[in-house]
PDB file of C-alpha atoms in Angstrom:
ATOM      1  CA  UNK A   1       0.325  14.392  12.409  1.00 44.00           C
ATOM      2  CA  UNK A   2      -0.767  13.659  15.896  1.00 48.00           C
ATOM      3  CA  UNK A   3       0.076   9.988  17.290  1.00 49.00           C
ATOM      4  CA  UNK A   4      -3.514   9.811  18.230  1.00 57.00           C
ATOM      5  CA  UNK A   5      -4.997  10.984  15.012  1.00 70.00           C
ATOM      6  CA  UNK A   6      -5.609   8.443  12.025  1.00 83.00           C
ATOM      7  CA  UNK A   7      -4.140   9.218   8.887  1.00 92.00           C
ATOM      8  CA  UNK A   8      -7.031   7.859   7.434  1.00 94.00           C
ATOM      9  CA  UNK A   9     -10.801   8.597   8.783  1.00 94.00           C
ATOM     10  CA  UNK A  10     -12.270   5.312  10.813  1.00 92.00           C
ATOM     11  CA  UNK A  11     -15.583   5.900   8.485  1.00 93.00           C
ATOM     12  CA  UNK A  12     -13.780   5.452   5.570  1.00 95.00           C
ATOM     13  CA  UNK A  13     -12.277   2.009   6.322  1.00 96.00           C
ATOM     14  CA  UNK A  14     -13.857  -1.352   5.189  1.00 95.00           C
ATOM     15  CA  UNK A  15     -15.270  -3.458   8.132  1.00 93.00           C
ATOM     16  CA  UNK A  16     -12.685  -5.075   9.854  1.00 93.00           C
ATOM     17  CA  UNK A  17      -9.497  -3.230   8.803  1.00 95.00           C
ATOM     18  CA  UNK A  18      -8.025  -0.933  11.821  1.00 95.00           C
ATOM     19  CA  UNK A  19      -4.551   1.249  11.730  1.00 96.00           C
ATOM     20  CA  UNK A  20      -1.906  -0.937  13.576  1.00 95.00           C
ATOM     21  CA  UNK A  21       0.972   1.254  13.653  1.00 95.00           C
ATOM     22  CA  UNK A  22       1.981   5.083  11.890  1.00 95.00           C
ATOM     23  CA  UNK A  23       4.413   7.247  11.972  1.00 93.00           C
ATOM     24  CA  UNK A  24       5.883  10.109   9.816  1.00 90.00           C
ATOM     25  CA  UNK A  25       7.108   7.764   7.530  1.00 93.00           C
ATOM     26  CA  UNK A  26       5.329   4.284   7.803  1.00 95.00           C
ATOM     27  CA  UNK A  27       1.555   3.896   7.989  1.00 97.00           C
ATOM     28  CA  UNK A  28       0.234  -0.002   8.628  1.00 97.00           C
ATOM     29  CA  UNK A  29      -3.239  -0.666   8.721  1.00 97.00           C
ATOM     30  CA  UNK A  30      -4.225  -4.491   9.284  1.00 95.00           C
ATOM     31  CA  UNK A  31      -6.840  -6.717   8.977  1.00 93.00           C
ATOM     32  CA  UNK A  32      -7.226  -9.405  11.482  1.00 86.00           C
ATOM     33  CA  UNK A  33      -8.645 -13.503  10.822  1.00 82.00           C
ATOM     34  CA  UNK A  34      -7.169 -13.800   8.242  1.00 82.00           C
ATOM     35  CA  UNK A  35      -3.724 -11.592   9.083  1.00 88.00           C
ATOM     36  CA  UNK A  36      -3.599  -9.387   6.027  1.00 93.00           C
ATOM     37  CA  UNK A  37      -1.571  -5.987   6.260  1.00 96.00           C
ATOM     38  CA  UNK A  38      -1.106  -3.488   4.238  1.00 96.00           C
ATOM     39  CA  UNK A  39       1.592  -0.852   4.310  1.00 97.00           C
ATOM     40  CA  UNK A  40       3.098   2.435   3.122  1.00 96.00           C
ATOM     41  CA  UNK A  41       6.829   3.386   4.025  1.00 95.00           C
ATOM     42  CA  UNK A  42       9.185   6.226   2.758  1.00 92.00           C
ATOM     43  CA  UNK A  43      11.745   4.673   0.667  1.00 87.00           C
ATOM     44  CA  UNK A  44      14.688   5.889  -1.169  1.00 81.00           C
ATOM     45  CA  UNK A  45      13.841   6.401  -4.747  1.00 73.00           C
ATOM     46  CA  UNK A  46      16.814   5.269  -6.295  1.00 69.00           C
ATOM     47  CA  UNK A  47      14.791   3.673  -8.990  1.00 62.00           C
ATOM     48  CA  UNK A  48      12.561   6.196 -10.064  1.00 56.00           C
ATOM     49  CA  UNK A  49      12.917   8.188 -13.103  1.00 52.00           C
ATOM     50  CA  UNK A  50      15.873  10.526 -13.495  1.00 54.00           C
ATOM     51  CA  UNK A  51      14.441  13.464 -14.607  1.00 51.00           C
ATOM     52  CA  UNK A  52      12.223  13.747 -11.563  1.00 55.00           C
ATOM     53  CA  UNK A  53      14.827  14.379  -9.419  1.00 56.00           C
ATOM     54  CA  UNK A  54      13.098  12.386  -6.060  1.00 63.00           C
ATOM     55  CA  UNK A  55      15.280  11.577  -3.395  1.00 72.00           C
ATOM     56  CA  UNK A  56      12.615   9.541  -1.396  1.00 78.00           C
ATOM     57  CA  UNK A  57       9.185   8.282  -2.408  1.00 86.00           C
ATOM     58  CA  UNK A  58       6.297   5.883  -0.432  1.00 90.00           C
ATOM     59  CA  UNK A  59       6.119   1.977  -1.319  1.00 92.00           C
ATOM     60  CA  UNK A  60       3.213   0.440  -0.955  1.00 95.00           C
ATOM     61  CA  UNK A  61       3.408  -3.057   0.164  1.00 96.00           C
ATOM     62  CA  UNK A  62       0.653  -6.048   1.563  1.00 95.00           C
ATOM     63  CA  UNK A  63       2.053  -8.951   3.642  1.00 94.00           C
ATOM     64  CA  UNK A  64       0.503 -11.769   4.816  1.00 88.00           C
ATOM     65  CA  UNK A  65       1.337 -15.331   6.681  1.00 84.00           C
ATOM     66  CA  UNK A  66       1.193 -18.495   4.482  1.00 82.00           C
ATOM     67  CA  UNK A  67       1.219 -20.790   7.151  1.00 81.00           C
ATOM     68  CA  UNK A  68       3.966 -19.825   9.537  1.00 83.00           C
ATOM     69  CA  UNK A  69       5.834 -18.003   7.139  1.00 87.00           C
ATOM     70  CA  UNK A  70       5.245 -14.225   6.504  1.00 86.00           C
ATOM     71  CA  UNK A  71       5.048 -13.092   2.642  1.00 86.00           C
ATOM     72  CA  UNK A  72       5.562  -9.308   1.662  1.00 90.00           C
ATOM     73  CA  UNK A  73       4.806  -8.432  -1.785  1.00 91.00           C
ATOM     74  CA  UNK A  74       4.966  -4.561  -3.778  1.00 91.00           C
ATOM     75  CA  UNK A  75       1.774  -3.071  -4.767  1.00 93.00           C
ATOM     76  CA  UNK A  76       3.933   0.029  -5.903  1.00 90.00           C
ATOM     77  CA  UNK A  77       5.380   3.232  -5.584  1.00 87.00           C
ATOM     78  CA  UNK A  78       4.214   6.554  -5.420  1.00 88.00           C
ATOM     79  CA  UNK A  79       5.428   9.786  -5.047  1.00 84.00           C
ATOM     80  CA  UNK A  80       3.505  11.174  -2.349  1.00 87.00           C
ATOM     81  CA  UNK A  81       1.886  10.734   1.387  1.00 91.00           C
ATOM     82  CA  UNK A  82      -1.344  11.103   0.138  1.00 91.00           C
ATOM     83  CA  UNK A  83      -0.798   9.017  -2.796  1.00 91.00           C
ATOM     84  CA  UNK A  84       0.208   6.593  -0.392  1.00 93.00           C
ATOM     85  CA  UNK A  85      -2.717   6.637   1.856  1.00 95.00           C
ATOM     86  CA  UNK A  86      -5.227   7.053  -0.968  1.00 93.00           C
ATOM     87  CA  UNK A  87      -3.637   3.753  -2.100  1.00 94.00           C
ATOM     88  CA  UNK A  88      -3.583   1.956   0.974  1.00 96.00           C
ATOM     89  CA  UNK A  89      -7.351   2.874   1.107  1.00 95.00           C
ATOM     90  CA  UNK A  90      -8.054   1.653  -2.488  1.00 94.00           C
ATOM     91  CA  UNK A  91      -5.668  -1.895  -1.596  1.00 95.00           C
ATOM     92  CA  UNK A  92      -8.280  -2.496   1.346  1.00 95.00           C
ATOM     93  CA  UNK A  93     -11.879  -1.870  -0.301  1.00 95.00           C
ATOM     94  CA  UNK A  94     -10.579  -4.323  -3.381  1.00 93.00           C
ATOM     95  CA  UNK A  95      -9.918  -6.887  -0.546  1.00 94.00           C
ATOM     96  CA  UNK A  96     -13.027  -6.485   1.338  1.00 93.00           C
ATOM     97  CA  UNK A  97     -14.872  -6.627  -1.913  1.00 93.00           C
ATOM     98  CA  UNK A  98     -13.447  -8.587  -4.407  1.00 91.00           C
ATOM     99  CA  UNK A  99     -11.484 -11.023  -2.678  1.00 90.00           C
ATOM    100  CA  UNK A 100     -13.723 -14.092  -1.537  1.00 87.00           C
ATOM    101  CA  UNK A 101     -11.497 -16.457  -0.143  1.00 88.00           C
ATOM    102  CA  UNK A 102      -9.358 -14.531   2.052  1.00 86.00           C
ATOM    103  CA  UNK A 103      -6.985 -17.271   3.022  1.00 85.00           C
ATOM    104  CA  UNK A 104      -6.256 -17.557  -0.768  1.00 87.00           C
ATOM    105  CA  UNK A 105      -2.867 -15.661  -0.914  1.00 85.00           C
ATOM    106  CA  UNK A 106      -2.942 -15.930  -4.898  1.00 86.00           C
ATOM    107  CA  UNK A 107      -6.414 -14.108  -5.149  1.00 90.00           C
ATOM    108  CA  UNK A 108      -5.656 -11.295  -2.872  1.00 90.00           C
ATOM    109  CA  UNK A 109      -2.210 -10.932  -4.939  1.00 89.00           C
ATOM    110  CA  UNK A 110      -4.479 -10.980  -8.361  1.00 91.00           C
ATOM    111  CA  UNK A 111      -6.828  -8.623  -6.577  1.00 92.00           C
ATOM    112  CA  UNK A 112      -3.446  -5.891  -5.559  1.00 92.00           C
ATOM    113  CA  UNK A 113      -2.397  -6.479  -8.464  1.00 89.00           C
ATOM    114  CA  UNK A 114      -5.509  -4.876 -10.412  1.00 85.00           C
ATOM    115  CA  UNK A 115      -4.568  -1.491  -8.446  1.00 87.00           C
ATOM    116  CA  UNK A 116      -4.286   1.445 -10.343  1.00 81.00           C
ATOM    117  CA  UNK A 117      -2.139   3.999  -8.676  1.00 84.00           C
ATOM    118  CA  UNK A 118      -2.553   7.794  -8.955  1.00 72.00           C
ATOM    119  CA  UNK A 119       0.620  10.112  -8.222  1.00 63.00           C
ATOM    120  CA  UNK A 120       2.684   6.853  -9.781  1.00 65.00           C
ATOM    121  CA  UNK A 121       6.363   7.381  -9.345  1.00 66.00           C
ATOM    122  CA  UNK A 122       8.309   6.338 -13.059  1.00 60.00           C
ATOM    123  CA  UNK A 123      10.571   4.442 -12.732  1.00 61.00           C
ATOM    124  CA  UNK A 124      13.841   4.229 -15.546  1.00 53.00           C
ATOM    125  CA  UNK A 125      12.742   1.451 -17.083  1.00 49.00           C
ATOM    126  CA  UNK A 126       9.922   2.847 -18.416  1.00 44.00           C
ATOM    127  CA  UNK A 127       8.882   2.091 -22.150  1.00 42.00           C
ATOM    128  CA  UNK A 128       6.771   5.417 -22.455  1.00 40.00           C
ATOM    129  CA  UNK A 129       9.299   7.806 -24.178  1.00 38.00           C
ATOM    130  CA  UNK A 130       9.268  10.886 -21.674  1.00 31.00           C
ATOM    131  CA  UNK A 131       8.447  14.575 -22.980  1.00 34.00           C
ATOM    132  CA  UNK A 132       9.357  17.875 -21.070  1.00 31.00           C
TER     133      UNK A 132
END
C-alpha cells in the first residue's frame, strides 16, 4: 500500500479520528482531546490455536494517557489485515458513539470490550471443542 494512501477511507472515519502512522505491518489511527489511539500490529501468533498453523497474526490494541502515564490495553487478535482494519474501524465508531465521557478510561475499556471481532484468531485455550 502506498505511504500516501489510507488504509482506511477518510469518509468512513468518525469525526475527529485521523491515521497517525501505517505501515505494512502497524496501522495507528488516533483521536486527539482526549489522546485515545487505537492500533493494529503484526504479531507472532504463538498463542493461537495449533491446528491453524499461523505463524503471525494482527493485535488489536487502544492506548490512552491516564494522567501522565500511558495505558495500552488488547482488544484482540485476528487473523487478518482486513480483519484488523475492519476492527480498528468498528473500535472507533463504538467510541464516538457510545462512549460519553471520553476522559473516563473505564468506559471506553467497557465500550472495547463489547467488540465483536470477525476473522477471530483461536487461541489454545479455547473451551469450544474444535472439529475438522
Amino acid at each position: 500500500m502506498p505511504p500516501d494512501q489510507n488504509p482506511i477511507p477518510r469518509d468512513e472515519l468518525p469525526p475527529a479520528w485521523g491515521l497517525a502512522d501505517h505501515c505494512d505491518e502497524y496501522v495507528e489511527y488516533r483521536r486527539n482531546r482526549p489522546s485515545i489511539e487505537l492500533i493494529a500490529a503484526q504479531t507472532d501468533a504463538d498463542h493461537s490455536h495449533p491446528v491453524l498453523g499461523l505463524e503471525r497474526c494482527w493485535e488489536l490494541r487502544y492506548r490512552y494517557p491516564i494522567g501522565e502515564v500511558p495505558v495500552s490495553d488488547s482488544v484482540g487478535r485476528v487473523s487478518t489485515r482486513h480483519a484488523a482494519l475492519s476492527g480498528l474501524l468498528e473500535c472507533m465508531h463504538r467510541i464516538h458513539n457510545r462512549v460519553e465521557d471520553l476522559h473516563d478510561p473505564l468506559e471506553i475499556q467497557a465500550v472495547l470490550d463489547g467488540v465483536s471481532l470477525g476473522n477471530v484468531v483461536p487461541d489454545g485455550t479455547s473451551k469450544a471443542p474444535y472439529r475438522h
